[in-house]
Amino acid sequence: MDAAVLYSGGKDSTMALYKAIENGDNVKYLVSMVSDNPYSYMFHVPNIRWTHLSAKALGIPLFEGSTRGVEEEELEDLKRLLKVLADHGIEVLYSGALYSNYQRSRIDRICREVGLSSKTPLWHVDPREYMMEIISLGFEVIVTAVAAEGLDKSWLGRKINQDLLDDLKDLNRRFGVHLAFEGGEAETFVLDGPIFKKRIRILEFEKKWFNDSGVLEIKDAILVDKG
């Protein structure tokens, strides 16, 4: 089937893309919604403007939409974009929802309204096994935002690897931090992986800290050859 993937540049949307390819679907487009509201209910915000570079690294065209990020109104902005995709022959939309019924139910509804099938291949995945899969497949993923007890400034820029997962298990026991960062506890950005044709190299970034949360803002990045 001709498919599109709702794409943020983070681990979940990248893994949804991986699963779509693995499933044999023809992924023709990535879809990113750029929100003016940093507290969007629906859409990933940190470093979303760098998905144009992700799309080039992956070799898949990007459809980009904009929204003010107003609750519920932002869904209409997404609907307009998906209608264009449906008119271009796209049959199915993949998304990286893990446990958020809020997100999944709204995406499902919008897809029905514009005539698309909706697939969430990561839905209710075991979080430990999921993180281990990301590591074992060789995806290079960094933490770009944190907003949970136990996740301090030192987590910004960390790569998802076995050491990080061990630390996460400890924070899960102590504070209940989700092993896959579900619920906005942390955000990520993928630099490389088995489906990437080029890797992303960050040249400049800035860490911003706000009392009990923070972001790593990418300031400059380029594509480099793999190998």
CSV table of N, CA, C and O in Angstrom, one decimal, residues 146-197:
chain,number,residue,atom,x,y,z
A,146,VAL,N,13.5,16.9,28.4
A,146,VAL,CA,13.2,16.1,29.6
A,146,VAL,C,12.2,16.9,30.4
A,146,VAL,O,12.3,18.1,30.5
A,147,ALA,N,11.2,16.2,31.0
A,147,ALA,CA,10.2,16.8,31.9
A,147,ALA,C,9.6,15.8,32.8
A,147,ALA,O,8.4,15.5,32.8
A,148,ALA,N,10.5,15.2,33.7
A,148,ALA,CA,10.0,14.3,34.7
A,148,ALA,C,11.0,14.2,35.8
A,148,ALA,O,12.2,14.5,35.7
A,149,GLU,N,10.5,13.9,37.0
A,149,GLU,CA,11.4,13.8,38.2
A,149,GLU,C,12.5,12.7,37.9
A,149,GLU,O,12.2,11.6,37.5
A,150,GLY,N,13.7,13.1,38.2
A,150,GLY,CA,14.8,12.2,38.0
A,150,GLY,C,15.6,12.5,36.7
A,150,GLY,O,16.7,12.0,36.6
A,151,LEU,N,14.9,13.1,35.8
A,151,LEU,CA,15.6,13.5,34.5
A,151,LEU,C,16.1,14.9,34.6
A,151,LEU,O,15.3,15.9,34.5
A,152,ASP,N,17.4,15.1,34.8
A,152,ASP,CA,18.0,16.4,35.0
A,152,ASP,C,18.7,16.8,33.7
A,152,ASP,O,18.6,16.1,32.7
A,153,LYS,N,19.4,18.0,33.8
A,153,LYS,CA,20.0,18.5,32.6
A,153,LYS,C,21.0,17.6,32.0
A,153,LYS,O,21.3,17.6,30.8
A,154,SER,N,21.6,16.7,32.8
A,154,SER,CA,22.7,15.8,32.3
A,154,SER,C,22.1,14.8,31.3
A,154,SER,O,22.9,14.2,30.5
A,155,TRP,N,20.8,14.6,31.2
A,155,TRP,CA,20.2,13.7,30.3
A,155,TRP,C,20.1,14.3,28.9
A,155,TRP,O,20.0,13.6,27.9
A,156,LEU,N,20.1,15.6,28.8
A,156,LEU,CA,20.0,16.2,27.5
A,156,LEU,C,21.3,15.9,26.6
A,156,LEU,O,22.4,16.1,27.0
A,157,GLY,N,21.0,15.3,25.5
A,157,GLY,CA,22.1,14.9,24.6
A,157,GLY,C,22.6,13.5,24.8
A,157,GLY,O,23.4,13.0,24.0
A,158,ARG,N,22.1,12.8,25.8
A,158,ARG,CA,22.5,11.4,26.0
A,158,ARG,C,21.9,10.5,24.9
A,158,ARG,O,20.8,10.7,24.4
A,159,LYS,N,22.7,9.5,24.5
A,159,LYS,CA,22.2,8.5,23.5
A,159,LYS,C,21.5,7.4,24.2
A,159,LYS,O,21.8,7.0,25.3
A,160,ILE,N,20.5,6.9,23.5
A,160,ILE,CA,19.8,5.7,23.9
A,160,ILE,C,20.7,4.5,23.7
A,160,ILE,O,20.9,4.1,22.6
A,161,ASN,N,21.2,4.0,24.8
A,161,ASN,CA,22.1,2.8,24.8
A,161,ASN,C,21.8,2.0,26.0
A,161,ASN,O,20.9,2.3,26.8
A,162,GLN,N,22.6,0.9,26.2
A,162,GLN,CA,22.3,0.1,27.4
A,162,GLN,C,22.5,0.8,28.7
A,162,GLN,O,21.8,0.6,29.7
A,163,ASP,N,23.5,1.7,28.8
A,163,ASP,CA,23.8,2.5,30.0
A,163,ASP,C,22.6,3.3,30.3
A,163,ASP,O,22.1,3.4,31.5
A,164,LEU,N,22.0,4.0,29.3
A,164,LEU,CA,20.8,4.8,29.5
A,164,LEU,C,19.7,4.0,30.0
A,164,LEU,O,18.9,4.4,30.9
A,165,LEU,N,19.5,2.8,29.4
A,165,LEU,CA,18.3,2.0,29.7
A,165,LEU,C,18.5,1.5,31.2
A,165,LEU,O,17.5,1.4,31.9
A,166,ASP,N,19.7,1.2,31.6
A,166,ASP,CA,19.9,0.8,33.0
A,166,ASP,C,19.6,1.9,34.0
A,166,ASP,O,18.9,1.7,35.0
A,167,ASP,N,20.0,3.1,33.6
A,167,ASP,CA,19.6,4.3,34.4
A,167,ASP,C,18.1,4.5,34.5
A,167,ASP,O,17.5,4.9,35.5
A,168,LEU,N,17.5,4.3,33.3
A,168,LEU,CA,16.0,4.4,33.2
A,168,LEU,C,15.3,3.4,34.1
A,168,LEU,O,14.3,3.8,34.8
A,169,LYS,N,15.8,2.2,34.2
A,169,LYS,CA,15.2,1.2,35.0
A,169,LYS,C,15.2,1.6,36.5
A,169,LYS,O,14.3,1.4,37.2
A,170,ASP,N,16.3,2.2,36.9
A,170,ASP,CA,16.5,2.7,38.3
A,170,ASP,C,15.5,3.8,38.5
A,170,ASP,O,14.8,3.9,39.6
A,171,LEU,N,15.3,4.8,37.6
A,171,LEU,CA,14.4,5.9,37.7
A,171,LEU,C,12.9,5.4,37.7
A,171,LEU,O,12.1,6.0,38.3
A,172,ASN,N,12.7,4.3,36.9
A,172,ASN,CA,11.4,3.7,36.9
A,172,ASN,C,11.0,3.2,38.3
A,172,ASN,O,9.9,3.4,38.7
A,173,ARG,N,11.9,2.5,38.9
A,173,ARG,CA,11.7,2.0,40.3
A,173,ARG,C,11.5,3.1,41.3
A,173,ARG,O,10.6,3.1,42.2
A,174,ARG,N,12.3,4.2,41.2
A,174,ARG,CA,12.3,5.2,42.2
A,174,ARG,C,11.2,6.3,42.0
A,174,ARG,O,10.6,6.7,42.9
A,175,PHE,N,11.0,6.6,40.7
A,175,PHE,CA,10.0,7.7,40.4
A,175,PHE,C,8.9,7.4,39.5
A,175,PHE,O,8.0,8.2,39.2
A,176,GLY,N,8.9,6.2,38.9
A,176,GLY,CA,7.9,5.8,38.0
A,176,GLY,C,8.1,6.3,36.6
A,176,GLY,O,7.2,6.3,35.8
A,177,VAL,N,9.3,6.7,36.3
A,177,VAL,CA,9.6,7.2,34.9
A,177,VAL,C,9.4,6.1,33.9
A,177,VAL,O,9.9,5.0,34.1
A,178,HIS,N,8.6,6.4,32.8
A,178,HIS,CA,8.3,5.3,31.9
A,178,HIS,C,9.6,4.9,31.1
A,178,HIS,O,10.4,5.8,30.7
A,179,LEU,N,9.8,3.6,30.9
A,179,LEU,CA,11.0,3.1,30.2
A,179,LEU,C,11.1,3.6,28.8
A,179,LEU,O,12.2,3.5,28.2
A,180,ALA,N,10.0,4.0,28.2
A,180,ALA,CA,10.1,4.5,26.8
A,180,ALA,C,9.7,5.9,26.7
A,180,ALA,O,9.4,6.5,25.6
A,181,PHE,N,9.8,6.6,27.9
A,181,PHE,CA,9.5,8.1,27.9
A,181,PHE,C,8.1,8.5,27.5
A,181,PHE,O,7.9,9.5,26.9
A,182,GLU,N,7.1,7.6,27.7
A,182,GLU,CA,5.8,7.9,27.3
A,182,GLU,C,5.2,9.0,28.1
A,182,GLU,O,5.6,9.2,29.3
A,183,GLY,N,4.3,9.8,27.5
A,183,GLY,CA,3.6,10.9,28.3
A,183,GLY,C,4.4,12.1,28.3
A,183,GLY,O,4.2,13.0,29.2
A,184,GLY,N,5.3,12.4,27.4
A,184,GLY,CA,6.1,13.6,27.3
A,184,GLY,C,7.2,13.7,28.4
A,184,GLY,O,7.7,14.8,28.6
A,185,GLU,N,7.5,12.6,29.0
A,185,GLU,CA,8.6,12.7,30.0
A,185,GLU,C,9.9,13.0,29.4
A,185,GLU,O,10.8,13.6,30.1
A,186,ALA,N,10.1,12.7,28.1
A,186,ALA,CA,11.3,13.0,27.4
A,186,ALA,C,11.0,13.0,25.9
A,186,ALA,O,10.1,12.3,25.5
A,187,GLU,N,11.8,13.7,25.1
A,187,GLU,CA,11.6,13.7,23.7
A,187,GLU,C,13.0,13.3,23.1
A,187,GLU,O,14.0,13.5,23.8
A,188,THR,N,13.0,12.9,21.9
A,188,THR,CA,14.2,12.4,21.3
A,188,THR,C,14.4,12.8,19.8
A,188,THR,O,13.4,13.3,19.2
A,189,PHE,N,15.6,12.7,19.3
A,189,PHE,CA,15.8,13.0,17.9
A,189,PHE,C,16.7,11.9,17.3
A,189,PHE,O,17.7,11.5,18.0
A,190,VAL,N,16.4,11.4,16.2
A,190,VAL,CA,17.2,10.2,15.6
A,190,VAL,C,18.2,10.8,14.6
A,190,VAL,O,17.8,11.5,13.7
A,191,LEU,N,19.4,10.4,14.8
A,191,LEU,CA,20.5,10.9,13.9
A,191,LEU,C,20.9,9.9,12.8
A,191,LEU,O,21.4,10.3,11.8
A,192,ASP,N,20.7,8.6,13.1
A,192,ASP,CA,21.1,7.6,12.1
A,192,ASP,C,20.4,6.3,12.4
A,192,ASP,O,19.7,6.1,13.5
A,193,GLY,N,20.4,5.3,11.5
A,193,GLY,CA,19.8,4.1,11.7
A,193,GLY,C,19.8,3.2,10.4
A,193,GLY,O,20.3,3.7,9.4
A,194,PRO,N,19.3,2.0,10.5
A,194,PRO,CA,19.4,1.1,9.3
A,194,PRO,C,18.6,1.6,8.1
A,194,PRO,O,18.9,1.1,7.0
A,195,ILE,N,17.7,2.4,8.3
A,195,ILE,CA,16.9,2.9,7.1
A,195,ILE,C,17.4,4.3,6.7
A,195,ILE,O,16.8,4.9,5.7
A,196,PHE,N,18.4,4.8,7.3
A,196,PHE,CA,19.0,6.1,6.9
A,196,PHE,C,20.0,5.9,5.8
A,196,PHE,O,20.8,5.1,5.8
A,197,LYS,N,19.9,6.8,4.7
A,197,LYS,CA,20.8,6.8,3.7
A,197,LYS,C,22.1,7.7,4.0
A,197,LYS,O,23.1,7.4,3.5
